[in-house]
Coordinates of C-alpha atoms in Angstrom, one line a residue:
M1 CA 1.3 16.7 15.1
I2 CA -2.6 16.6 14.1
I3 CA -2.0 13.2 14.1
E4 CA -0.4 12.0 16.5
A5 CA -3.2 14.7 19.0
L6 CA -5.9 12.6 17.2
I7 CA -4.5 9.4 17.8
A8 CA -3.2 9.3 21.0
V9 CA -6.2 11.3 22.7
T10 CA -8.1 8.0 21.3
F11 CA -5.1 6.4 23.3
L12 CA -5.5 8.3 26.2
S13 CA -9.8 8.0 26.3
A14 CA -9.2 4.1 25.9
L15 CA -7.4 4.5 29.6
V16 CA -9.4 6.7 31.3
V17 CA -12.8 4.8 30.7
F18 CA -11.3 1.3 31.6
V19 CA -10.8 2.9 34.9
A20 CA -13.8 4.4 35.3
P21 CA -17.0 2.8 36.9
D22 CA -19.1 1.2 34.9
A23 CA -22.0 3.1 35.9
Y24 CA -20.4 6.3 34.0
A25 CA -18.1 4.2 30.9
A26 CA -21.1 4.6 28.3
K27 CA -21.3 8.1 28.2
L28 CA -17.8 8.6 29.6
A29 CA -16.9 6.5 25.7
A30 CA -19.4 8.4 23.8
A31 CA -18.2 12.0 24.9
L32 CA -14.8 10.8 24.1
S33 CA -15.1 9.4 21.4
V34 CA -16.7 13.3 19.5
L35 CA -12.6 14.4 19.7
P36 CA -10.9 12.4 17.1
I37 CA -14.5 13.0 14.8
V38 CA -13.4 16.9 15.9
G39 CA -9.5 16.1 14.8
S40 CA -10.8 13.8 11.2
L41 CA -13.4 16.9 10.4
R42 CA -10.7 18.8 11.1
M43 CA -8.6 17.7 8.5
W44 CA -10.7 17.4 5.4
A45 CA -11.7 20.5 6.5
A46 CA -7.7 21.5 6.1
Y47 CA -6.8 18.9 3.0
D48 CA -5.5 20.4 0.5
A49 CA -5.8 17.9 -2.1
A50 CA -1.8 16.7 -2.9
G51 CA -1.6 13.5 -4.9
N52 CA -0.6 9.3 -3.5
A53 CA 1.4 9.5 -0.1
L54 CA 3.3 6.8 -2.2
L55 CA 3.8 7.7 -5.7
G56 CA 5.9 11.1 -5.0
G57 CA 2.5 13.0 -4.1
E58 CA 2.4 15.4 -1.2
I59 CA 0.5 14.3 2.2
A60 CA -1.4 15.9 4.8
F61 CA -0.1 16.6 8.2
E62 CA 3.0 14.4 7.9
T63 CA 5.6 14.0 10.3
D64 CA 8.8 12.0 9.8
F65 CA 11.4 11.2 11.9
V66 CA 13.9 8.3 12.9
W67 CA 12.9 6.6 14.9
L68 CA 14.9 3.3 15.6
T69 CA 17.5 1.9 13.0
V70 CA 18.0 -2.0 12.4
G71 CA 19.8 -4.0 10.5
G72 CA 21.3 -0.5 8.5
L73 CA 17.3 0.2 7.7
D74 CA 16.3 3.5 9.0
L75 CA 13.0 2.6 11.0
H76 CA 10.5 5.7 10.7
W77 CA 7.8 7.1 13.1
F78 CA 6.1 8.2 9.9
V79 CA 3.0 9.0 9.5
G80 CA 0.5 11.5 7.0
V81 CA -2.2 11.1 5.0
D82 CA -3.9 10.9 1.1
G83 CA -7.2 11.2 0.4
I84 CA -6.8 7.8 0.0
S85 CA -6.8 7.6 4.4
L86 CA -8.4 10.4 4.6
P87 CA -12.4 10.0 3.8
L88 CA -11.1 5.5 6.3
V89 CA -10.1 8.0 9.3
V90 CA -13.2 10.0 8.8
L91 CA -15.1 6.9 8.8
T92 CA -13.4 5.4 11.6
T93 CA -13.5 7.5 14.2
V94 CA -17.8 8.9 12.7
L95 CA -19.0 4.7 13.3
T96 CA -17.0 4.3 16.8
T97 CA -18.9 6.7 18.1
L98 CA -22.3 5.4 17.1
A99 CA -21.5 2.2 17.9
I100 CA -20.4 2.9 20.5
V101 CA -24.2 4.4 21.7
S102 CA -25.5 1.9 19.8
A103 CA -23.8 -0.6 22.4
W104 CA -25.3 1.6 25.2
T105 CA -29.0 -0.8 25.4
P106 CA -27.2 -4.6 24.9
I107 CA -24.1 -4.2 27.0
S108 CA -24.6 -4.3 30.2
D109 CA -21.4 -6.4 31.8
R110 CA -18.2 -4.6 32.0
E111 CA -18.8 -2.2 30.9
S112 CA -15.3 0.1 30.7
Q113 CA -13.6 -3.4 29.6
F114 CA -15.7 -3.8 26.4
Y115 CA -15.8 0.5 26.1
G116 CA -12.4 0.3 26.7
L117 CA -11.4 -2.0 24.5
M118 CA -13.7 -0.4 21.8
L119 CA -11.6 2.6 22.1
L120 CA -8.4 1.3 21.9
M121 CA -9.6 -1.1 18.9
E122 CA -10.4 3.0 17.4
A123 CA -6.9 4.4 18.2
N124 CA -4.8 1.1 16.7
L125 CA -7.0 1.3 13.6
L126 CA -6.5 5.3 12.7
G127 CA -2.0 4.2 12.8
V128 CA -3.5 1.9 10.0
F129 CA -5.2 4.6 8.1
T130 CA -1.9 7.6 8.6
A131 CA 1.5 4.9 9.7
L132 CA 3.3 5.3 6.9
D133 CA 6.2 3.4 7.5
F134 CA 6.3 -0.5 7.0
F135 CA 7.4 -1.2 11.1
A136 CA 5.2 1.6 12.0
W137 CA 1.5 -0.1 10.3
F138 CA 2.2 -3.5 11.0
V139 CA 2.0 -2.4 14.2
F140 CA -1.1 -1.0 14.9
W141 CA -1.5 -3.2 11.6
E142 CA -1.5 -6.6 14.5
A143 CA -2.8 -4.4 17.2
V144 CA -5.6 -4.1 16.2
L145 CA -6.5 -7.7 16.8
V146 CA -6.3 -8.1 20.3
P147 CA -8.8 -5.7 21.7
M148 CA -11.5 -7.8 18.3
Y149 CA -10.2 -10.3 20.3
F150 CA -11.6 -9.7 23.8
L151 CA -14.7 -8.3 22.0
I152 CA -16.1 -10.8 20.8
G153 CA -14.9 -13.8 23.1
V154 CA -15.5 -11.7 26.4
W155 CA -19.3 -10.0 25.3
G156 CA -20.2 -12.6 22.1
G157 CA -22.4 -15.1 21.5
P158 CA -22.7 -18.9 23.1
N159 CA -20.1 -19.8 21.0
R160 CA -18.3 -16.7 21.1
R161 CA -14.9 -18.0 22.4
Y162 CA -14.7 -20.0 18.4
A163 CA -15.0 -18.2 16.5
A164 CA -13.0 -15.9 18.8
I165 CA -9.6 -18.4 18.5
K166 CA -10.9 -18.4 14.4
F167 CA -10.9 -15.1 13.5
F168 CA -7.4 -14.5 15.6
V169 CA -5.9 -17.0 14.1
Y170 CA -6.6 -16.6 9.9
T171 CA -5.7 -13.2 10.6
N172 CA -2.8 -13.7 13.1
I173 CA -1.5 -16.5 9.7
A174 CA -2.5 -14.1 7.0
S175 CA -0.4 -11.6 8.6
L176 CA 2.8 -13.7 9.5
V177 CA 2.3 -14.6 5.0
M178 CA 1.7 -10.8 3.8
F179 CA 5.1 -10.0 6.5
I180 CA 7.3 -12.5 5.2
G181 CA 5.8 -12.2 1.2
F182 CA 6.6 -7.9 1.6
I183 CA 9.8 -8.4 3.8
A184 CA 11.0 -10.5 1.0
L185 CA 10.3 -7.4 -1.5
V186 CA 12.8 -5.4 0.7
F187 CA 15.1 -7.4 1.3
G188 CA 15.0 -7.9 -2.4
L189 CA 15.7 -4.2 -3.3
G190 CA 18.8 -4.3 -1.5
D191 CA 20.9 -1.5 -1.1
S192 CA 17.7 1.0 -2.6
V193 CA 16.2 1.4 -0.1
S194 CA 17.6 2.7 3.4
S195 CA 13.9 2.9 5.3
L196 CA 10.8 0.8 5.2
R197 CA 9.1 4.2 3.8
L198 CA 6.1 2.9 2.6
P199 CA 6.8 5.4 -0.7
E200 CA 10.5 4.8 -0.4
I201 CA 9.4 1.0 -1.3
A202 CA 6.5 1.9 -3.9
Q203 CA 8.8 3.9 -5.9
A204 CA 11.7 2.1 -6.0
L205 CA 9.5 -0.7 -6.9
R206 CA 8.2 1.2 -10.0
A207 CA 11.6 2.0 -10.6
G208 CA 12.5 -1.8 -11.3
E209 CA 15.3 -2.2 -8.7
L210 CA 14.2 -5.3 -7.1
A211 CA 17.7 -7.9 -7.5
G212 CA 16.5 -11.5 -6.7
F213 CA 16.3 -13.2 -3.7
A214 CA 16.9 -17.0 -2.2
G215 CA 17.0 -17.9 -4.9
L216 CA 14.7 -16.5 -7.1
D217 CA 15.0 -13.8 -10.0
A218 CA 13.8 -10.5 -9.8
A219 CA 10.7 -11.4 -11.8
T220 CA 10.2 -14.6 -10.1
L221 CA 10.4 -13.4 -6.1
K222 CA 7.5 -9.9 -7.2
T223 CA 5.6 -12.6 -8.0
V224 CA 5.6 -14.8 -4.7
A225 CA 6.2 -12.3 -2.9
F226 CA 3.0 -10.8 -4.8
V227 CA 0.6 -13.5 -4.0
A228 CA 1.6 -13.7 -0.8
V229 CA 1.1 -10.3 0.7
F230 CA -2.4 -9.8 -1.5
I231 CA -3.4 -13.7 -0.5
G232 CA -1.9 -12.3 3.8
F233 CA -5.1 -9.3 3.1
A234 CA -8.0 -10.7 1.1
V235 CA -8.2 -13.2 4.0
K236 CA -8.7 -9.5 6.1
V237 CA -11.1 -8.2 2.9
P238 CA -12.7 -11.1 3.2
V239 CA -13.0 -12.6 0.1
A240 CA -14.2 -16.1 -0.6
P241 CA -13.2 -18.6 -0.1
L242 CA -11.2 -17.0 2.9
H243 CA -13.9 -15.6 3.8
T244 CA -15.2 -18.3 6.3
W245 CA -13.9 -16.9 10.0
L246 CA -16.6 -14.2 9.2
P247 CA -19.3 -15.7 9.2
D248 CA -18.8 -17.3 13.1
A249 CA -17.5 -14.2 14.0
H250 CA -20.0 -11.8 13.3
V251 CA -22.6 -14.2 14.6
E252 CA -21.1 -14.2 17.7
A253 CA -20.1 -11.2 18.4
P254 CA -21.8 -8.5 19.7
T255 CA -24.2 -5.9 16.8
P256 CA -22.2 -2.5 17.7
V257 CA -18.7 -4.7 17.4
S258 CA -20.2 -6.1 14.4
V259 CA -20.8 -2.6 13.7
L260 CA -17.1 -1.9 13.6
L261 CA -15.9 -4.9 12.4
A262 CA -17.4 -5.3 9.2
G263 CA -17.5 -1.5 8.3
V264 CA -14.2 -0.8 9.1
L265 CA -11.6 -3.4 10.4
L266 CA -12.7 -5.2 6.2
K267 CA -11.3 -1.8 5.0
M268 CA -8.3 -2.6 5.9
G269 CA -7.0 -5.2 4.1
T270 CA -8.5 -3.4 1.1
Y271 CA -6.8 -0.1 1.8
A272 CA -3.6 -2.2 1.9
L273 CA -3.8 -4.3 -1.4
L274 CA -5.0 -0.8 -3.1
R275 CA -1.3 0.3 -1.0
F276 CA 0.8 -2.3 -1.3
N277 CA -0.5 -4.9 -4.7
F278 CA -1.9 -2.4 -6.7
T279 CA 0.3 0.6 -5.6
M280 CA 3.1 -1.0 -5.5
M281 CA 3.4 -3.7 -7.8
P282 CA 0.7 -2.8 -11.3
D283 CA 3.0 -4.4 -13.0
V284 CA 2.4 -8.0 -10.9
A285 CA -0.8 -7.0 -10.9
T286 CA -2.0 -6.4 -15.0
A287 CA -0.5 -9.7 -15.3
L288 CA -2.5 -11.5 -12.8
V289 CA -5.7 -9.6 -13.9
V290 CA -7.5 -12.7 -14.8
P291 CA -7.0 -14.6 -11.9
I292 CA -7.9 -11.9 -9.5
A293 CA -10.9 -10.5 -11.9
G294 CA -11.9 -14.4 -11.6
I295 CA -12.2 -13.5 -7.4
A296 CA -14.1 -10.9 -7.4
V297 CA -16.2 -11.7 -8.7
I298 CA -16.7 -15.4 -7.8
S299 CA -17.2 -13.7 -4.0
V300 CA -20.2 -11.4 -5.7
I301 CA -21.9 -14.5 -7.0
Y302 CA -21.1 -16.6 -3.8
G303 CA -21.5 -14.4 -0.8
A304 CA -25.1 -13.3 -2.5
L305 CA -26.0 -16.5 -2.7
L306 CA -25.1 -17.6 0.7
A307 CA -26.9 -15.1 1.8
L308 CA -29.8 -16.1 0.1
A309 CA -29.7 -19.7 1.9
Q310 CA -29.8 -17.8 5.7
E311 CA -32.0 -17.4 8.4
D312 CA -30.1 -15.6 10.6
L313 CA -30.2 -11.7 9.5
K314 CA -27.3 -11.4 11.2
R315 CA -25.3 -14.1 8.8
I316 CA -27.3 -12.6 5.8
V317 CA -25.5 -8.9 6.5
A318 CA -22.5 -10.5 6.9
Y319 CA -22.6 -13.2 3.5
S320 CA -23.6 -9.9 2.1
S321 CA -20.1 -7.6 3.6
V322 CA -17.9 -10.7 1.1
S323 CA -19.7 -9.8 -1.8
S324 CA -20.1 -6.5 -1.4
M325 CA -16.5 -6.1 -1.1
G326 CA -15.9 -8.8 -4.3
Y327 CA -17.5 -5.5 -6.2
V328 CA -14.1 -3.2 -4.6
I329 CA -11.3 -6.0 -6.0
L330 CA -13.3 -5.8 -9.6
G331 CA -13.4 -2.5 -8.9
L332 CA -9.1 -2.3 -8.5
V333 CA -8.2 -4.6 -11.1
A334 CA -9.5 -2.3 -13.5
Y335 CA -6.7 0.7 -13.0
T336 CA -8.8 3.6 -14.4
T337 CA -9.5 6.5 -12.7
Y338 CA -12.9 5.6 -12.1
G339 CA -12.6 1.9 -11.3
V340 CA -9.9 2.2 -8.8
G341 CA -11.7 6.0 -7.0
G342 CA -14.5 3.9 -7.0
A343 CA -13.1 1.8 -5.2
T344 CA -12.5 3.5 -3.2
F345 CA -15.6 5.8 -2.9
Q346 CA -17.6 1.7 -1.8
M347 CA -15.3 0.8 1.2
I348 CA -16.7 4.2 2.3
A349 CA -20.0 3.2 1.5
H350 CA -20.4 -0.4 1.9
G351 CA -19.0 1.1 5.5
L352 CA -22.2 3.0 6.1
I353 CA -24.6 0.2 4.7
S354 CA -23.2 -2.6 6.1
G355 CA -22.8 -0.9 9.5
L356 CA -26.2 0.8 8.8
M357 CA -27.8 -2.6 8.2
F358 CA -26.0 -4.7 11.3
M359 CA -27.0 -1.7 14.2
A360 CA -31.1 -2.3 12.4
V361 CA -30.9 -6.0 13.1
G362 CA -30.0 -6.0 16.7
V363 CA -31.9 -3.4 17.8
I364 CA -34.1 -5.8 17.1
Y365 CA -33.0 -8.0 17.6
N366 CA -32.9 -6.0 21.5
T367 CA -36.2 -6.1 21.3
T368 CA -37.2 -9.6 20.5
H369 CA -34.2 -11.1 21.7
T370 CA -34.5 -13.1 17.8
R371 CA -32.5 -12.8 15.0
M372 CA -34.2 -15.4 12.9
V373 CA -36.7 -14.6 9.4
G374 CA -38.9 -17.5 10.7
D375 CA -39.5 -16.4 14.4
M376 CA -41.4 -12.5 13.5
S377 CA -43.6 -11.1 11.2
G378 CA -45.5 -7.7 10.3
I379 CA -43.3 -6.0 13.1
A380 CA -43.6 -2.9 11.5
D381 CA -46.3 -1.8 12.9
R382 CA -45.1 -2.0 15.9
M383 CA -40.9 -0.9 15.4
P384 CA -42.5 2.1 12.7
V385 CA -39.6 4.3 12.9
T386 CA -36.8 0.9 13.1
A387 CA -38.2 -0.5 10.0
G388 CA -38.4 2.1 7.9
I389 CA -34.6 2.8 8.6
F390 CA -34.2 -1.0 7.7
V391 CA -36.0 -0.3 4.4
A392 CA -33.6 2.9 3.5
G393 CA -30.6 0.9 4.7
A394 CA -31.8 -2.7 2.4
F395 CA -33.0 -0.6 -0.5
G396 CA -28.7 1.5 -0.4
Y397 CA -27.3 -1.9 -0.6
M398 CA -29.4 -2.8 -3.2
G399 CA -28.0 0.5 -5.5
L400 CA -30.9 2.7 -4.9
P401 CA -29.8 6.3 -6.2
L402 CA -29.2 9.2 -4.5
M403 CA -27.3 7.1 -1.9
A404 CA -24.0 6.0 -1.1
G405 CA -24.0 2.7 -2.4
F406 CA -25.5 3.6 -6.1
A407 CA -22.6 6.1 -5.9
G408 CA -19.9 3.7 -5.6
E409 CA -21.6 1.2 -7.6
F410 CA -21.3 3.4 -10.8
F411 CA -18.6 4.0 -10.3
I412 CA -16.2 1.0 -10.6
F413 CA -19.0 0.0 -13.2
K414 CA -18.0 3.1 -15.2
G415 CA -14.8 2.1 -14.8
S416 CA -14.4 -1.5 -15.2
F417 CA -16.4 -1.9 -18.4
A418 CA -14.0 1.1 -19.8
S419 CA -10.5 -0.8 -18.2
T420 CA -8.2 -1.8 -21.3
V421 CA -6.0 -4.3 -18.6
H422 CA -7.3 -7.3 -20.5
S423 CA -9.9 -7.8 -22.9
A424 CA -12.6 -9.9 -20.7
M425 CA -12.8 -6.9 -17.8
P426 CA -16.5 -6.0 -19.4
L427 CA -17.1 -10.2 -19.2
F428 CA -15.8 -9.6 -15.6
T429 CA -18.4 -6.8 -14.8
A430 CA -21.4 -8.1 -16.9
A431 CA -20.7 -11.0 -14.5
A432 CA -20.8 -9.2 -10.9
M433 CA -23.3 -7.3 -12.4
F434 CA -25.7 -10.3 -11.5
G435 CA -25.0 -9.6 -8.2
I436 CA -26.7 -6.5 -7.5
V437 CA -30.1 -8.9 -8.9
I438 CA -29.4 -11.6 -6.0
V439 CA -29.0 -8.7 -3.5
A440 CA -31.5 -7.9 -3.5
G441 CA -33.4 -11.4 -3.5
Y442 CA -32.0 -12.4 -0.5
L443 CA -33.1 -8.4 1.5
L444 CA -36.4 -8.4 -0.4
F445 CA -36.7 -12.0 0.7
A446 CA -36.2 -10.9 4.6
M447 CA -37.6 -7.8 5.0
Q448 CA -41.1 -9.2 3.3
R449 CA -41.0 -12.0 5.9
T450 CA -40.4 -10.0 9.1
L451 CA -41.4 -6.5 8.7
F452 CA -44.7 -6.9 7.2
G453 CA -47.3 -9.1 6.5
P454 CA -49.7 -9.7 9.7
F455 CA -48.4 -8.9 13.2
S456 CA -46.8 -13.0 14.8
F457 CA -43.9 -12.9 17.5
D458 CA -42.7 -16.7 18.3
G459 CA -41.2 -15.7 21.8
D460 CA -42.3 -13.9 25.4
Y461 CA -40.7 -9.7 24.2
D462 CA -43.4 -6.5 24.3
V463 CA -42.6 -5.5 21.0
A464 CA -42.8 -1.8 20.5
E465 CA -40.7 1.4 19.1
A466 CA -36.7 0.8 20.2
P467 CA -35.4 3.6 22.4
F468 CA -34.8 6.8 21.4
H469 CA -30.7 6.6 21.7
D470 CA -30.9 3.4 19.8
V471 CA -32.4 4.5 16.6
A472 CA -30.5 7.9 16.9
P473 CA -27.2 7.1 15.1
L474 CA -29.7 4.6 13.1
A475 CA -31.4 8.5 11.1
V476 CA -27.1 9.7 11.4
L477 CA -25.8 7.0 8.9
L478 CA -29.1 6.9 6.8
L479 CA -28.4 10.3 6.7
L480 CA -24.9 10.3 6.2
T481 CA -25.9 7.8 3.4
I482 CA -27.5 10.0 1.5
V483 CA -25.2 12.7 1.3
L484 CA -22.7 11.0 0.2
G485 CA -25.0 9.7 -2.6
V486 CA -26.4 13.2 -3.2
A487 CA -22.8 14.6 -3.6
P488 CA -20.0 12.1 -4.0
D489 CA -18.2 14.5 -4.4
L490 CA -17.5 15.7 -0.6
F491 CA -15.0 12.5 -1.4
F492 CA -14.6 11.4 -4.1
G493 CA -12.5 14.5 -5.7
M494 CA -10.0 13.9 -3.2
I495 CA -9.6 10.1 -3.8
Q496 CA -9.3 10.7 -7.5
E497 CA -6.0 13.3 -6.6
A498 CA -4.8 10.9 -5.2
V499 CA -5.7 7.6 -7.1
N500 CA -4.4 9.3 -10.5
P501 CA -0.9 9.5 -9.9
I502 CA -1.0 4.8 -9.7
L503 CA -1.9 4.7 -12.9
T504 CA 0.8 6.5 -14.5
G505 CA 3.9 4.5 -15.2
G506 CA 4.2 1.2 -14.2
G507 CA 3.4 0.7 -18.2
L508 CA -0.8 0.5 -17.2

């Protein structure tokens, strides 16, 4: 029952912080957020690799019982983790605590509500990564939108309401499209499934038990449903051209919220693509490998080019996330151990590095009250620690060896070049690698203009080193990025055990 305890403690912590006085909310939220970290690390320490939870492998820390029966289908409370979901659970708990601490300086209004919503979002994210019944999973999936909407809409920048509504509308419509596609599959399976348990549905689909539905034969239904589910999750990732909500949300959101948005919420989309599309319907994924790989490459190059054109540091990091998530899609569609495993590892690596970059931008903004590249230069002399960590994080984004980003991209490229799902995969991989050059261009450009050279600042604020509680989360994230780069098998071993069953059966 450790997963239930983890979720329940986080929900209760959110409630306690909601009713706490503002004067105590920040420190109380940080203290209570440590409890989920302890629980997730306890799960990681006790975890015994048991295979893929959706394809017949044993599920760690499992709880499964019938919750409701609706229309002849049993709705289960069914939770558990495997080597794919457990690293994301750990990432969520760690990044939430660091984001909360990073909010101590910029958040000074309605603090109890802000930190309560942050913890509420964490609880729902934990549900997304542990629920193995579609009904429970979808409840958590949709519930994540609510705190994020208010966090952007209440504490965001001048255009916060527009950004919050755009975020909510885009992702909610995407969820509807995904829901319709998935439920069509359930109806097509008919009596082959008796519940909405994801392992049961995955095994039925891979066993070829899908029949026609709504006038569509089984093959057409499966393809249409795959596309609908893919689009629904692709908006959350996001991939080009479904990414337009992301820059607005990032720019207007408070920096601690941007940390969770880039570090964890985007991983909901890639995690769901792996769980649903690439695990349940591998035959359709391999049939559509060219358009999917094309979308991945376009996202990598287009996202990097958009970042290169920006003057706002936050927009630069936001567009770079579109580029990085393209690599994840490329690894997933490769259908090799290193490709799919590397894509999963890259979710963790990007979560750490993007969180680090957004926090560093936030610390600079807290001091200078500007994010525009042309408004400042040479601030490394005044903020040496922050600047040093920012540079290290940027090199991690570029794929510097012995950092987590290098390990993730290396695994993806190794798996994609070796892929046999289509003869064009090496060409798609080679094209995607050019994204690294563009990444180096826009990050070096931004650092050179803001951090180095003669000091210049177009503002009336004193530029000095940030306080310890602002810099400490940056240092922790940098340390974790290095540790995971030096010792990737801390997670990659369990990830491989979980992705190997995806690569067997289904003609792969």
